Amino acid sequence: MARYAGRKLASEQVNQSTRRISIPLAYLANERQVAIQAVEQASKLCQAVFNRLVTSETLTKKDKSPVTIADFGAQAVVNAILAEHFPADPIVGEEDSKDLQGDAGKEMRNKVVDLVNSVGDRPMSEAEVLQAIDRGQYAGGATGRHWTLDPIDGTKGFLRGEQYAVCLALIVDGQVRLGVLGCPNLEQKQGSESKGVLMVAVDGQGAFQRALDGGAETPIRASSVSDTTQAAFCESVESGHTSHGDSERISALLGITKAPVRMDSQCKYAAVARGNADVYLRLPTRADYEEKIWDHAAGNVIVREAGGRVGDITGKPLDFSHGRTLAQNRGVVATSAGIFDQVVGAVQNVLGSKAV
Ligand SMILES: Nc1ncnc2c1ncn2[C@@H]1O[C@H](COP(=O)(O)OS(=O)(=O)O)[C@@H](OP(=O)(O)O)[C@H]1O
Ligand SMILES: [Mg+2]
Ligand SMILES: [Mg+2]
Ligand SMILES: [Mg+2]
C-alpha cells in the first residue's frame, strides 16, 4: 500500500453501513479502461485520416499535412476523454495548438475540428478542441500523477502506410504504472493477414493484447532466448533516430545473424513484448538529443510486464521523473530479460566513451 501512497485500494475500503469489505478492485482499473477507450478512439481517427487524406499525390509531394491533422485530432480526442474522467490529472502531450492559431492556422484548424467531430461521441466546438490539445502542455516531473501522450508515434511510418502507434501512459511519482499502445497496422499475430492490435499493461498485472476493434485480451510474454546468436533485433527505420552503423557492429559482436527488422514507432516495444523480436536498440545519433517521455513510457511498462527489461545504453532504467524528456538517460535498450546484460555489454563495448 505504501507504494501507492494517497490512494486507498478498494480492498481496504469498508462499507460502514454493512461493515462488509467491498470487492477488491484492481489497481488503476478505471484508468486502464478509460485509457483503452481513448486510444481506441484516437486510433480510429488516425485510420480515418489515412483512408481519406493520404493519397499517392500527398506522398509524391511529401505533403505532411495529413499526419499533422491526425496528430492534432488524436491529441484532442484523447485529452478530452481524460479531462472528462480525470479532470485533475495533467497531461504531457507531444503537440500544442500554436500552429492552429490565428489566420495562418485557420485552414488546418477547420480540418482538425471537422475531423474530431466526425469520429467523436459528442460534438466539440473549435475552442474546446484547441483547449483539449493544450491540456498537453504539462511540464511533467517526479511527484503526483500525470499522463503522457504521443498521439501518433512514427509519423513517417503513418505516411508510408506502415507502422505507427497511439501511445498513452500514466506516470505516478515518476514511475510508469499504466501503458496502452494502439497499433492500427500491426499484424494481430506475426504473419497473419488481420491487422490492428491494442496492447495494455498495468504495473504488477502483466501485459495483454487484443484486436484493436475489440475481443478478448490474451497475455503476452517476451521471448525466453538466452543465446544472443539466436536473437532477432529491431530498430527505427529512420537513420536520424538511431545509428544503424553502431547497431550493425553490436549485432556482429553478439553473433546475431538475422537481419534487423526496421519499423517505426513504439511497435518496436510491442514486438519485443510479444516475442516477435528479442532486442530493440535505439542508439544516439546526436550528443544533444534527449529522448521524449511520450516516445517510451507506454512501451516501457508493456515490455517490463511482459517479462522483458528496458534501460538506456548504459543499462540504467529509464527515468521518467525529469520532466518532458528522459534527461538522465541516453538511447534505449529493450530486450527479453535473459540477454539484457549481454546486450548492454556489447553496446558499451561498441559505443565506448560515447556510451557514458
Ligand atoms: N534525433 C533523434 N533521435 C531519436 N529520436 C528522435 C530524434 N528526432 C526525433 N525523434 C523521435 O523519434 C520518434 C519516431 O521514432 P521511431 O523509432 O518511432 O520511428 S522511426 O525513427 O521513424 O523509424 C519521433 O516520434 P514522432 O514525432 O511521434 O513520430 C520523434 O519524437
Ligand atoms: Mg513519437
Ligand atoms: Mg508523435
Ligand atoms: Mg513528432
Tab-separated table of N, CA and C in Angstrom, residues 91-165:
chain	number	residue	atom	x	y	z
A	91	ILE	N	-1.429	16.502	-18.247
A	91	ILE	CA	-1.022	15.653	-19.375
A	91	ILE	C	0.230	16.236	-20.050
A	92	VAL	N	1.207	15.365	-20.273
A	92	VAL	CA	2.382	15.741	-21.074
A	92	VAL	C	2.133	15.183	-22.474
A	93	GLY	N	1.712	16.051	-23.392
A	93	GLY	CA	1.411	15.601	-24.758
A	93	GLY	C	2.424	16.175	-25.734
A	94	GLU	N	2.640	15.464	-26.832
A	94	GLU	CA	3.660	15.946	-27.772
A	94	GLU	C	3.257	17.260	-28.446
A	95	GLU	N	1.957	17.398	-28.774
A	95	GLU	CA	1.553	18.531	-29.616
A	95	GLU	C	1.012	19.703	-28.797
A	96	ASP	N	1.024	20.915	-29.420
A	96	ASP	CA	0.293	22.058	-28.855
A	96	ASP	C	-0.389	22.789	-30.007
A	97	SER	N	-1.295	23.718	-29.656
A	97	SER	CA	-2.167	24.285	-30.700
A	97	SER	C	-1.576	25.502	-31.413
A	98	LYS	N	-0.309	25.811	-31.142
A	98	LYS	CA	0.306	27.021	-31.714
A	98	LYS	C	0.054	27.141	-33.238
A	99	ASP	N	0.304	26.053	-33.958
A	99	ASP	CA	0.172	26.124	-35.422
A	99	ASP	C	-1.282	26.176	-35.890
A	100	LEU	N	-2.211	26.059	-34.947
A	100	LEU	CA	-3.631	26.109	-35.337
A	100	LEU	C	-4.237	27.478	-35.043
A	101	GLN	N	-3.455	28.375	-34.488
A	101	GLN	CA	-3.994	29.671	-34.048
A	101	GLN	C	-3.991	30.694	-35.184
A	102	GLY	N	-4.828	31.716	-35.038
A	102	GLY	CA	-4.820	32.889	-35.921
A	102	GLY	C	-5.207	32.568	-37.355
A	103	ASP	N	-4.987	33.538	-38.243
A	103	ASP	CA	-5.341	33.363	-39.653
A	103	ASP	C	-4.505	32.269	-40.302
A	104	ALA	N	-3.218	32.229	-39.913
A	104	ALA	CA	-2.313	31.250	-40.533
A	104	ALA	C	-2.768	29.816	-40.243
A	105	GLY	N	-3.398	29.614	-39.085
A	105	GLY	CA	-3.781	28.251	-38.710
A	105	GLY	C	-5.216	27.896	-39.051
A	106	LYS	N	-5.933	28.850	-39.687
A	106	LYS	CA	-7.383	28.672	-39.861
A	106	LYS	C	-7.754	27.418	-40.671
A	107	GLU	N	-7.067	27.228	-41.814
A	107	GLU	CA	-7.433	26.115	-42.690
A	107	GLU	C	-7.234	24.769	-41.983
A	108	MET	N	-6.066	24.651	-41.361
A	108	MET	CA	-5.748	23.411	-40.633
A	108	MET	C	-6.705	23.236	-39.438
A	109	ARG	N	-6.963	24.347	-38.737
A	109	ARG	CA	-7.855	24.309	-37.559
A	109	ARG	C	-9.239	23.784	-37.949
A	110	ASN	N	-9.773	24.298	-39.064
A	110	ASN	CA	-11.105	23.861	-39.502
A	110	ASN	C	-11.106	22.362	-39.810
A	111	LYS	N	-10.023	21.908	-40.426
A	111	LYS	CA	-9.955	20.479	-40.780
A	111	LYS	C	-9.910	19.613	-39.521
A	112	VAL	N	-9.123	20.078	-38.525
A	112	VAL	CA	-8.989	19.291	-37.288
A	112	VAL	C	-10.329	19.233	-36.553
A	113	VAL	N	-11.011	20.373	-36.474
A	113	VAL	CA	-12.300	20.406	-35.757
A	113	VAL	C	-13.308	19.495	-36.471
A	114	ASP	N	-13.366	19.569	-37.803
A	114	ASP	CA	-14.295	18.708	-38.558
A	114	ASP	C	-13.981	17.235	-38.309
A	115	LEU	N	-12.692	16.922	-38.317
A	115	LEU	CA	-12.270	15.538	-38.139
A	115	LEU	C	-12.666	15.010	-36.758
A	116	VAL	N	-12.368	15.802	-35.734
A	116	VAL	CA	-12.691	15.380	-34.362
A	116	VAL	C	-14.193	15.126	-34.252
A	117	ASN	N	-14.987	15.993	-34.861
A	117	ASN	CA	-16.437	15.838	-34.773
A	117	ASN	C	-16.963	14.694	-35.634
A	118	SER	N	-16.165	14.272	-36.610
A	118	SER	CA	-16.644	13.160	-37.444
A	118	SER	C	-16.436	11.809	-36.760
A	119	VAL	N	-15.580	11.749	-35.740
A	119	VAL	CA	-15.375	10.449	-35.066
A	119	VAL	C	-15.809	10.454	-33.601
A	120	GLY	N	-15.927	11.634	-33.007
A	120	GLY	CA	-16.187	11.704	-31.562
A	120	GLY	C	-17.625	11.357	-31.204
A	121	ASP	N	-17.851	11.067	-29.898
A	121	ASP	CA	-19.192	10.726	-29.415
A	121	ASP	C	-20.024	11.976	-29.164
A	122	ARG	N	-19.330	13.082	-28.837
A	122	ARG	CA	-20.115	14.296	-28.572
A	122	ARG	C	-19.450	15.472	-29.289
A	123	PRO	N	-20.286	16.396	-29.822
A	123	PRO	CA	-19.715	17.494	-30.608
A	123	PRO	C	-18.787	18.372	-29.781
A	124	MET	N	-17.701	18.831	-30.390
A	124	MET	CA	-16.778	19.744	-29.706
A	124	MET	C	-16.642	21.023	-30.525
A	125	SER	N	-16.731	22.170	-29.846
A	125	SER	CA	-16.559	23.446	-30.533
A	125	SER	C	-15.077	23.641	-30.854
A	126	GLU	N	-14.808	24.655	-31.691
A	126	GLU	CA	-13.416	24.961	-32.025
A	126	GLU	C	-12.607	25.246	-30.755
A	127	ALA	N	-13.199	26.047	-29.868
A	127	ALA	CA	-12.474	26.410	-28.633
A	127	ALA	C	-12.190	25.173	-27.781
A	128	GLU	N	-13.165	24.268	-27.731
A	128	GLU	CA	-12.970	23.043	-26.927
A	128	GLU	C	-11.866	22.161	-27.501
A	129	VAL	N	-11.799	22.096	-28.833
A	129	VAL	CA	-10.756	21.275	-29.469
A	129	VAL	C	-9.377	21.852	-29.138
A	130	LEU	N	-9.238	23.186	-29.279
A	130	LEU	CA	-7.932	23.809	-29.009
A	130	LEU	C	-7.555	23.649	-27.537
A	131	GLN	N	-8.550	23.830	-26.676
A	131	GLN	CA	-8.314	23.699	-25.233
A	131	GLN	C	-7.884	22.267	-24.879
A	132	ALA	N	-8.543	21.304	-25.505
A	132	ALA	CA	-8.193	19.894	-25.234
A	132	ALA	C	-6.746	19.629	-25.657
A	133	ILE	N	-6.369	20.106	-26.846
A	133	ILE	CA	-4.985	19.887	-27.310
A	133	ILE	C	-4.005	20.484	-26.294
A	134	ASP	N	-4.321	21.682	-25.819
A	134	ASP	CA	-3.373	22.371	-24.928
A	134	ASP	C	-3.413	21.896	-23.473
A	135	ARG	N	-4.262	20.932	-23.168
A	135	ARG	CA	-4.121	20.279	-21.853
A	135	ARG	C	-2.826	19.471	-21.802
A	136	GLY	N	-2.183	19.335	-22.959
A	136	GLY	CA	-0.974	18.502	-23.032
A	136	GLY	C	0.314	19.235	-22.730
A	137	GLN	N	0.209	20.451	-22.197
A	137	GLN	CA	1.446	21.235	-22.033
A	137	GLN	C	2.134	21.064	-20.685
A	138	TYR	N	1.679	20.149	-19.877
A	138	TYR	CA	2.262	19.973	-18.536
A	138	TYR	C	3.767	19.680	-18.615
A	139	ALA	N	4.475	20.166	-17.611
A	139	ALA	CA	5.940	20.039	-17.621
A	139	ALA	C	6.436	18.678	-17.124
A	140	GLY	N	5.540	17.858	-16.554
A	140	GLY	CA	5.979	16.553	-16.021
A	140	GLY	C	6.739	16.725	-14.722
A	141	GLY	N	7.382	15.660	-14.260
A	141	GLY	CA	8.155	15.774	-13.020
A	141	GLY	C	8.042	14.542	-12.149
A	142	ALA	N	8.573	14.665	-10.933
A	142	ALA	CA	8.778	13.496	-10.067
A	142	ALA	C	7.627	13.225	-9.104
A	143	THR	N	6.718	14.190	-8.945
A	143	THR	CA	5.677	13.980	-7.929
A	143	THR	C	4.270	14.020	-8.518
A	144	GLY	N	3.372	13.290	-7.865
A	144	GLY	CA	1.978	13.257	-8.288
A	144	GLY	C	1.806	12.399	-9.519
A	145	ARG	N	0.581	12.481	-10.087
A	145	ARG	CA	0.363	11.647	-11.270
A	145	ARG	C	0.105	12.513	-12.493
A	146	HIS	N	0.590	12.059	-13.639
A	146	HIS	CA	0.284	12.708	-14.905
A	146	HIS	C	0.300	11.680	-16.025
A	147	TRP	N	-0.428	12.016	-17.073
A	147	TRP	CA	-0.453	11.167	-18.262
A	147	TRP	C	0.596	11.652	-19.244
A	148	THR	N	1.046	10.768	-20.123
A	148	THR	CA	1.856	11.236	-21.243
A	148	THR	C	1.334	10.595	-22.528
A	149	LEU	N	1.231	11.435	-23.565
A	149	LEU	CA	0.574	11.020	-24.807
A	149	LEU	C	1.417	11.346	-26.028
A	150	ASP	N	1.617	10.357	-26.869
A	150	ASP	CA	2.116	10.586	-28.220
A	150	ASP	C	0.940	10.234	-29.129
A	151	PRO	N	0.259	11.257	-29.681
A	151	PRO	CA	-0.980	10.959	-30.424
A	151	PRO	C	-0.712	10.106	-31.655
A	152	ILE	N	0.410	10.374	-32.346
A	152	ILE	CA	0.900	9.431	-33.367
A	152	ILE	C	2.401	9.337	-33.195
A	153	ASP	N	2.866	8.177	-32.833
A	153	ASP	CA	4.302	7.931	-32.794
A	153	ASP	C	4.644	7.202	-34.090
A	154	GLY	N	5.738	7.649	-34.712
A	154	GLY	CA	6.078	7.065	-36.013
A	154	GLY	C	5.327	7.786	-37.119
A	155	THR	N	5.381	9.122	-37.080
A	155	THR	CA	4.637	9.920	-38.071
A	155	THR	C	5.055	9.543	-39.500
A	156	LYS	N	6.336	9.219	-39.653
A	156	LYS	CA	6.794	8.869	-41.007
A	156	LYS	C	6.225	7.516	-41.433
A	157	GLY	N	6.109	6.609	-40.496
A	157	GLY	CA	5.500	5.309	-40.769
A	157	GLY	C	4.034	5.469	-41.163
A	158	PHE	N	3.336	6.364	-40.472
A	158	PHE	CA	1.929	6.638	-40.776
A	158	PHE	C	1.778	7.034	-42.241
A	159	LEU	N	2.627	7.970	-42.680
A	159	LEU	CA	2.514	8.471	-44.058
A	159	LEU	C	2.842	7.396	-45.092
A	160	ARG	N	3.751	6.479	-44.734
A	160	ARG	CA	4.109	5.400	-45.660
A	160	ARG	C	3.107	4.250	-45.641
A	161	GLY	N	2.103	4.327	-44.733
A	161	GLY	CA	1.150	3.213	-44.604
A	161	GLY	C	1.762	2.059	-43.840
A	162	GLU	N	2.831	2.341	-43.085
A	162	GLU	CA	3.492	1.276	-42.316
A	162	GLU	C	3.171	1.437	-40.824
A	163	GLN	N	4.122	1.086	-39.957
A	163	GLN	CA	3.783	1.064	-38.522
A	163	GLN	C	3.748	2.458	-37.895
A	164	TYR	N	2.749	2.658	-37.064
A	164	TYR	CA	2.680	3.830	-36.189
A	164	TYR	C	1.865	3.410	-34.977
A	165	ALA	N	1.865	4.237	-33.936
A	165	ALA	CA	1.149	3.846	-32.714
A	165	ALA	C	0.606	5.068	-31.995
